[in-house]
Amino acid sequence: MPRTMLVTGGAGFIGANFVHLVLRTYPQDRVVVFDKLTYAGNLENLAEVADDPRYTFVHADICDRAAVEQAVTEHGVDTIVNFAAESHVDRSITEPDAFIKTDVNGTHTLLEVAREHGLRYHQVSTDEVYGHVADGASAEGDPLEPRSPYAASKAAGDLLVHAYHVTYGMHTTITRGTNNVGPFQYPEKVVPLFATNALEGGRLPVYGDGLQERDYQWVGDHCEAIDLVIREGVSGEAYNVGTGTSITNMAMVEVLLDTLDKSRDLIQHVEDRPGHDRRYCVDVSKIEKLGWTSRHTPREAIARTVQWYVDNPGWWEPIKSGAFREYYEKNYGSRAVLESPGA
Ligand code: NAD
Ligand code: DAU
């Protein structure tokens, strides 16, 4: 069945990769990207599809109900896929307000419009809603125990989606993805930050001992999973998406430096992130039963991502100047340095 999707946050990292996947895979589908273009939104991410007649861009905020209504009716939207969010944990610690507005109130606004117009609704969520997992892997039925303002705002979004399914019988699904890496990721996130710092000859600020564990997955794999769940997922259900294996941040840094053929001396251990979740790991058997499988290990995903940043300085160099410098100074300027191998 051809679809017309409202892809909110489609000018961001994962949303843009998803738009490319949909337009490449489904010749009959149409995509309306609905994006506020915050610091993380970038129309360069969509430059390749700018002239595609199946693609439209709407510059607006998901908290603006009238704008969402207008986009839905004007373009005959049948499906909302919500990627729009404030997505960086460190920013949620210093400035949580925008997270509550977009990730909670914005999700609610989209659900209201979807309810009124009888639309299919998919929520792109995160494994962070489960909180720190000391061992084993989080399953979809596990309690949500978010521990950062970002994770709490995403968990609130998930709960609203579930409530709208139960209360109003809406056709909803949720995916909970692990750490994505790949093209177009804003260089505040650890892999693009470290890759671009290393390429610029700078240090890599590892939080604490660097033995925290994350499941770094290739963004294309994650987008294929979201696409499958939109088309074949069971209404009312949530699906974890990841490789199913987590690696330490130190292992991630080693892959990154080896790919660039750079010295471990660039590593600098700095004061930890407050409330830092030590480990995430998800059980992916539910989405595997739906017919999806991850195509990259975390190490392959990291190496492939680093190569993309090597090949695309024209994308990230302009971002790392200007407003990004202010952010960098604010987040890293006053962090105590714990230890540097090269010191
Ligand atoms: P991103 O920060 O790169 O992009 C977010 C996009 O949303 C930007 O284009 C931004 O302009 C837009 N946006 C923000 N507020 C908006 C608003 N009020 N109205 C309209 N647009 C708005 O984020 P990302 O890394 O691509 O993440 C996309 C989604 O996936 C988020 O919901 C995030 O929680 C989730 N997620 C991310 C990861 C990850 O590793 N990056 C993993 C799992 C889940
Ligand atoms: O798990 C999914 C989540 O992954 C997504 O929901 C979030 O949107 C996304 O930002 C990401 O959250 P993390 O906090 O795990 O990602 P980040 O890239 O910020 O950090 C990854 C790990 O690296 C984490 O353990 C913190 C550490 N880190 C991060 C930065 C930015 C450092 O050691 N140094 C850094 O400078």
PDB file of C-alpha atoms in Angstrom, residues 222-320:
ATOM      1  CA  HIS A 222      17.922   0.950  12.505  1.00  0.00           C
ATOM      2  CA  CYS A 223      15.993   2.646   9.672  1.00  0.00           C
ATOM      3  CA  GLU A 224      15.230  -0.722   8.052  1.00  0.00           C
ATOM      4  CA  ALA A 225      13.800  -1.886  11.372  1.00  0.00           C
ATOM      5  CA  ILE A 226      11.620   1.220  11.735  1.00  0.00           C
ATOM      6  CA  ASP A 227      10.350   0.725   8.191  1.00  0.00           C
ATOM      7  CA  LEU A 228       9.498  -2.923   8.886  1.00  0.00           C
ATOM      8  CA  VAL A 229       7.650  -2.075  12.099  1.00  0.00           C
ATOM      9  CA  ILE A 230       5.636   0.656  10.360  1.00  0.00           C
ATOM     10  CA  ARG A 231       4.543  -1.831   7.702  1.00  0.00           C
ATOM     11  CA  GLU A 232       4.275  -5.068   9.677  1.00  0.00           C
ATOM     12  CA  GLY A 233       4.478  -4.298  13.392  1.00  0.00           C
ATOM     13  CA  VAL A 234       1.608  -5.276  15.661  1.00  0.00           C
ATOM     14  CA  SER A 235      -0.498  -2.337  16.807  1.00  0.00           C
ATOM     15  CA  GLY A 236       0.146  -1.280  20.391  1.00  0.00           C
ATOM     16  CA  GLU A 237       3.542  -3.009  20.535  1.00  0.00           C
ATOM     17  CA  ALA A 238       7.073  -1.725  21.192  1.00  0.00           C
ATOM     18  CA  TYR A 239      10.157  -3.262  19.524  1.00  0.00           C
ATOM     19  CA  ASN A 240      13.784  -2.990  20.634  1.00  0.00           C
ATOM     20  CA  VAL A 241      16.289  -2.376  17.826  1.00  0.00           C
ATOM     21  CA  GLY A 242      20.040  -2.928  18.155  1.00  0.00           C
ATOM     22  CA  THR A 243      22.812  -5.408  17.472  1.00  0.00           C
ATOM     23  CA  GLY A 244      22.161  -7.135  20.794  1.00  0.00           C
ATOM     24  CA  THR A 245      25.799  -6.680  21.889  1.00  0.00           C
ATOM     25  CA  SER A 246      27.246  -3.726  23.742  1.00  0.00           C
ATOM     26  CA  ILE A 247      30.896  -2.682  23.844  1.00  0.00           C
ATOM     27  CA  THR A 248      32.757  -0.331  26.179  1.00  0.00           C
ATOM     28  CA  ASN A 249      33.443   3.250  25.203  1.00  0.00           C
ATOM     29  CA  MET A 250      37.173   2.488  25.434  1.00  0.00           C
ATOM     30  CA  ALA A 251      36.703  -0.288  22.835  1.00  0.00           C
ATOM     31  CA  MET A 252      34.754   2.193  20.660  1.00  0.00           C
ATOM     32  CA  VAL A 253      37.610   4.728  20.929  1.00  0.00           C
ATOM     33  CA  GLU A 254      40.186   2.096  19.989  1.00  0.00           C
ATOM     34  CA  VAL A 255      38.268   1.127  16.824  1.00  0.00           C
ATOM     35  CA  LEU A 256      37.927   4.821  15.986  1.00  0.00           C
ATOM     36  CA  LEU A 257      41.617   5.617  16.473  1.00  0.00           C
ATOM     37  CA  ASP A 258      42.734   2.481  14.617  1.00  0.00           C
ATOM     38  CA  THR A 259      40.508   3.395  11.656  1.00  0.00           C
ATOM     39  CA  LEU A 260      42.179   6.811  11.555  1.00  0.00           C
ATOM     40  CA  ASP A 261      45.622   5.377  12.306  1.00  0.00           C
ATOM     41  CA  LYS A 262      45.952   7.845  15.213  1.00  0.00           C
ATOM     42  CA  SER A 263      47.668   7.488  18.573  1.00  0.00           C
ATOM     43  CA  ARG A 264      45.948   6.491  21.848  1.00  0.00           C
ATOM     44  CA  ASP A 265      47.640   9.611  23.265  1.00  0.00           C
ATOM     45  CA  LEU A 266      44.687  11.649  21.975  1.00  0.00           C
ATOM     46  CA  ILE A 267      42.499  10.091  24.713  1.00  0.00           C
ATOM     47  CA  GLN A 268      41.800  12.355  27.684  1.00  0.00           C
ATOM     48  CA  HIS A 269      39.750  11.029  30.608  1.00  0.00           C
ATOM     49  CA  VAL A 270      37.584  13.843  31.959  1.00  0.00           C
ATOM     50  CA  GLU A 271      35.028  14.313  34.726  1.00  0.00           C
ATOM     51  CA  ASP A 272      32.031  12.032  34.201  1.00  0.00           C
ATOM     52  CA  ARG A 273      28.535  12.964  33.015  1.00  0.00           C
ATOM     53  CA  PRO A 274      26.217  13.349  36.056  1.00  0.00           C
ATOM     54  CA  GLY A 275      23.924  10.309  36.451  1.00  0.00           C
ATOM     55  CA  HIS A 276      25.739   8.561  33.600  1.00  0.00           C
ATOM     56  CA  ASP A 277      24.043   5.254  32.783  1.00  0.00           C
ATOM     57  CA  ARG A 278      26.786   2.662  32.955  1.00  0.00           C
ATOM     58  CA  ARG A 279      25.340   0.080  30.619  1.00  0.00           C
ATOM     59  CA  TYR A 280      22.550  -0.404  28.091  1.00  0.00           C
ATOM     60  CA  CYS A 281      21.828  -3.643  26.290  1.00  0.00           C
ATOM     61  CA  VAL A 282      18.613  -4.748  24.613  1.00  0.00           C
ATOM     62  CA  ASP A 283      17.046  -8.070  23.752  1.00  0.00           C
ATOM     63  CA  VAL A 284      16.230  -7.913  20.026  1.00  0.00           C
ATOM     64  CA  SER A 285      14.509 -11.283  19.648  1.00  0.00           C
ATOM     65  CA  LYS A 286      11.071  -9.687  19.194  1.00  0.00           C
ATOM     66  CA  ILE A 287      12.007  -7.672  16.103  1.00  0.00           C
ATOM     67  CA  GLU A 288      14.063 -10.572  14.773  1.00  0.00           C
ATOM     68  CA  LYS A 289      10.872 -12.653  14.823  1.00  0.00           C
ATOM     69  CA  LEU A 290       9.271  -9.954  12.666  1.00  0.00           C
ATOM     70  CA  GLY A 291      11.968 -10.645  10.053  1.00  0.00           C
ATOM     71  CA  TRP A 292      14.674  -8.037  10.744  1.00  0.00           C
ATOM     72  CA  THR A 293      18.300  -8.644  11.462  1.00  0.00           C
ATOM     73  CA  SER A 294      21.169  -6.276  12.185  1.00  0.00           C
ATOM     74  CA  ARG A 295      23.742  -6.225   9.351  1.00  0.00           C
ATOM     75  CA  HIS A 296      26.680  -4.591  11.198  1.00  0.00           C
ATOM     76  CA  THR A 297      28.459  -5.315  14.463  1.00  0.00           C
ATOM     77  CA  PRO A 298      29.175  -2.259  16.658  1.00  0.00           C
ATOM     78  CA  ARG A 299      32.837  -2.296  15.539  1.00  0.00           C
ATOM     79  CA  GLU A 300      31.884  -2.407  11.831  1.00  0.00           C
ATOM     80  CA  ALA A 301      29.352   0.375  12.333  1.00  0.00           C
ATOM     81  CA  ILE A 302      31.914   2.600  14.090  1.00  0.00           C
ATOM     82  CA  ALA A 303      34.643   2.040  11.485  1.00  0.00           C
ATOM     83  CA  ARG A 304      32.234   2.716   8.600  1.00  0.00           C
ATOM     84  CA  THR A 305      31.034   5.889  10.312  1.00  0.00           C
ATOM     85  CA  VAL A 306      34.551   7.186  10.927  1.00  0.00           C
ATOM     86  CA  GLN A 307      35.301   6.680   7.231  1.00  0.00           C
ATOM     87  CA  TRP A 308      32.214   8.749   6.300  1.00  0.00           C
ATOM     88  CA  TYR A 309      33.564  11.662   8.390  1.00  0.00           C
ATOM     89  CA  VAL A 310      36.978  11.289   6.739  1.00  0.00           C
ATOM     90  CA  ASP A 311      35.288  11.466   3.335  1.00  0.00           C
ATOM     91  CA  ASN A 312      32.880  14.326   4.121  1.00  0.00           C
ATOM     92  CA  PRO A 313      34.697  17.253   5.778  1.00  0.00           C
ATOM     93  CA  GLY A 314      32.506  19.612   3.733  1.00  0.00           C
ATOM     94  CA  TRP A 315      29.537  18.426   5.810  1.00  0.00           C
ATOM     95  CA  TRP A 316      30.977  18.683   9.336  1.00  0.00           C
ATOM     96  CA  GLU A 317      33.591  21.439   9.190  1.00  0.00           C
ATOM     97  CA  PRO A 318      31.029  24.281   8.908  1.00  0.00           C
ATOM     98  CA  ILE A 319      29.050  22.784  11.836  1.00  0.00           C
ATOM     99  CA  LYS A 320      32.063  22.675  14.157  1.00  0.00           C
TER     100      LYS A 320
END
